[in-house]
Amino acid sequence: MKNTFACCHSGAITCAGGKVGAAALGIAKLCYGTLISNGFKAYVYLRFIRNLIYNDKEQNGA
């Protein structure tokens, strides 16, 4: 995220060979916000699902 802001404000060339546009910066902000607000909940949910699948396989002999 910091790299996106730095490239945008300095006018640097990105790895893809272009400049960071307003749309890219907006998408980066939204993605970062989503990750920060929902990342831990997603992590806990995936661990829960993994444990359900693992326990089900153990009980069914798979």
Short mmCIF file of C-alpha atoms in Angstrom, two decimals:
data_model
loop_
_atom_site.label_atom_id
_atom_site.label_comp_id
_atom_site.label_asym_id
_atom_site.label_seq_id
_atom_site.Cartn_x
_atom_site.Cartn_y
_atom_site.Cartn_z
CA MET A 1 0.00 0.00 0.00
CA LYS A 2 2.78 2.43 0.90
CA ASN A 3 4.49 1.69 -2.41
CA THR A 4 1.32 2.65 -4.29
CA PHE A 5 1.14 5.99 -2.54
CA ALA A 6 4.86 6.63 -2.96
CA CYS A 7 4.76 5.88 -6.70
CA CYS A 8 1.68 8.05 -7.15
CA HIS A 9 3.03 11.07 -5.29
CA SER A 10 6.52 10.91 -6.77
CA GLY A 11 5.40 10.21 -10.33
CA ALA A 12 7.65 7.13 -10.45
CA ILE A 13 7.29 4.38 -13.01
CA THR A 14 5.62 1.20 -11.73
CA CYS A 15 6.86 -2.37 -12.27
CA ALA A 16 4.43 -2.62 -15.20
CA GLY A 17 6.11 0.35 -16.87
CA GLY A 18 3.40 2.95 -16.36
CA LYS A 19 2.37 5.51 -13.81
CA VAL A 20 -0.10 5.00 -10.97
CA GLY A 21 -3.49 6.39 -11.88
CA ALA A 22 -6.33 7.60 -9.71
CA ALA A 23 -8.28 4.37 -10.29
CA ALA A 24 -5.35 2.21 -9.15
CA LEU A 25 -4.90 4.32 -6.06
CA GLY A 26 -8.62 4.10 -5.26
CA ILE A 27 -8.65 0.33 -5.70
CA ALA A 28 -5.57 -0.01 -3.49
CA LYS A 29 -7.25 2.03 -0.75
CA LEU A 30 -10.42 -0.09 -0.92
CA CYS A 31 -8.48 -3.37 -0.86
CA TYR A 32 -6.39 -2.24 2.09
CA GLY A 33 -9.48 -1.12 4.00
CA THR A 34 -11.24 -4.43 3.31
CA LEU A 35 -8.21 -6.41 4.41
CA ILE A 36 -7.82 -4.44 7.62
CA SER A 37 -11.52 -4.58 8.54
CA ASN A 38 -12.22 -8.19 7.54
CA GLY A 39 -8.87 -9.97 7.44
CA PHE A 40 -8.91 -11.40 10.95
CA LYS A 41 -12.53 -12.55 10.65
CA ALA A 42 -11.68 -14.34 7.40
CA TYR A 43 -8.66 -15.98 9.01
CA VAL A 44 -10.74 -17.27 11.95
CA TYR A 45 -13.48 -18.53 9.62
CA LEU A 46 -11.03 -20.40 7.39
CA ARG A 47 -9.38 -22.05 10.41
CA PHE A 48 -12.84 -23.11 11.61
CA ILE A 49 -13.74 -24.61 8.20
CA ARG A 50 -10.37 -26.36 7.94
CA ASN A 51 -10.90 -27.95 11.34
CA LEU A 52 -14.39 -29.10 10.35
CA ILE A 53 -13.05 -30.74 7.19
CA TYR A 54 -10.09 -32.30 8.99
CA ASN A 55 -12.27 -33.69 11.80
CA ASP A 56 -14.81 -35.04 9.29
CA LYS A 57 -12.08 -36.87 7.37
CA GLU A 58 -10.73 -38.38 10.59
CA GLN A 59 -14.14 -39.64 11.62
CA ASN A 60 -14.89 -41.16 8.21
CA GLY A 61 -11.49 -42.85 7.90
CA ALA A 62 -10.30 -40.82 4.93
#
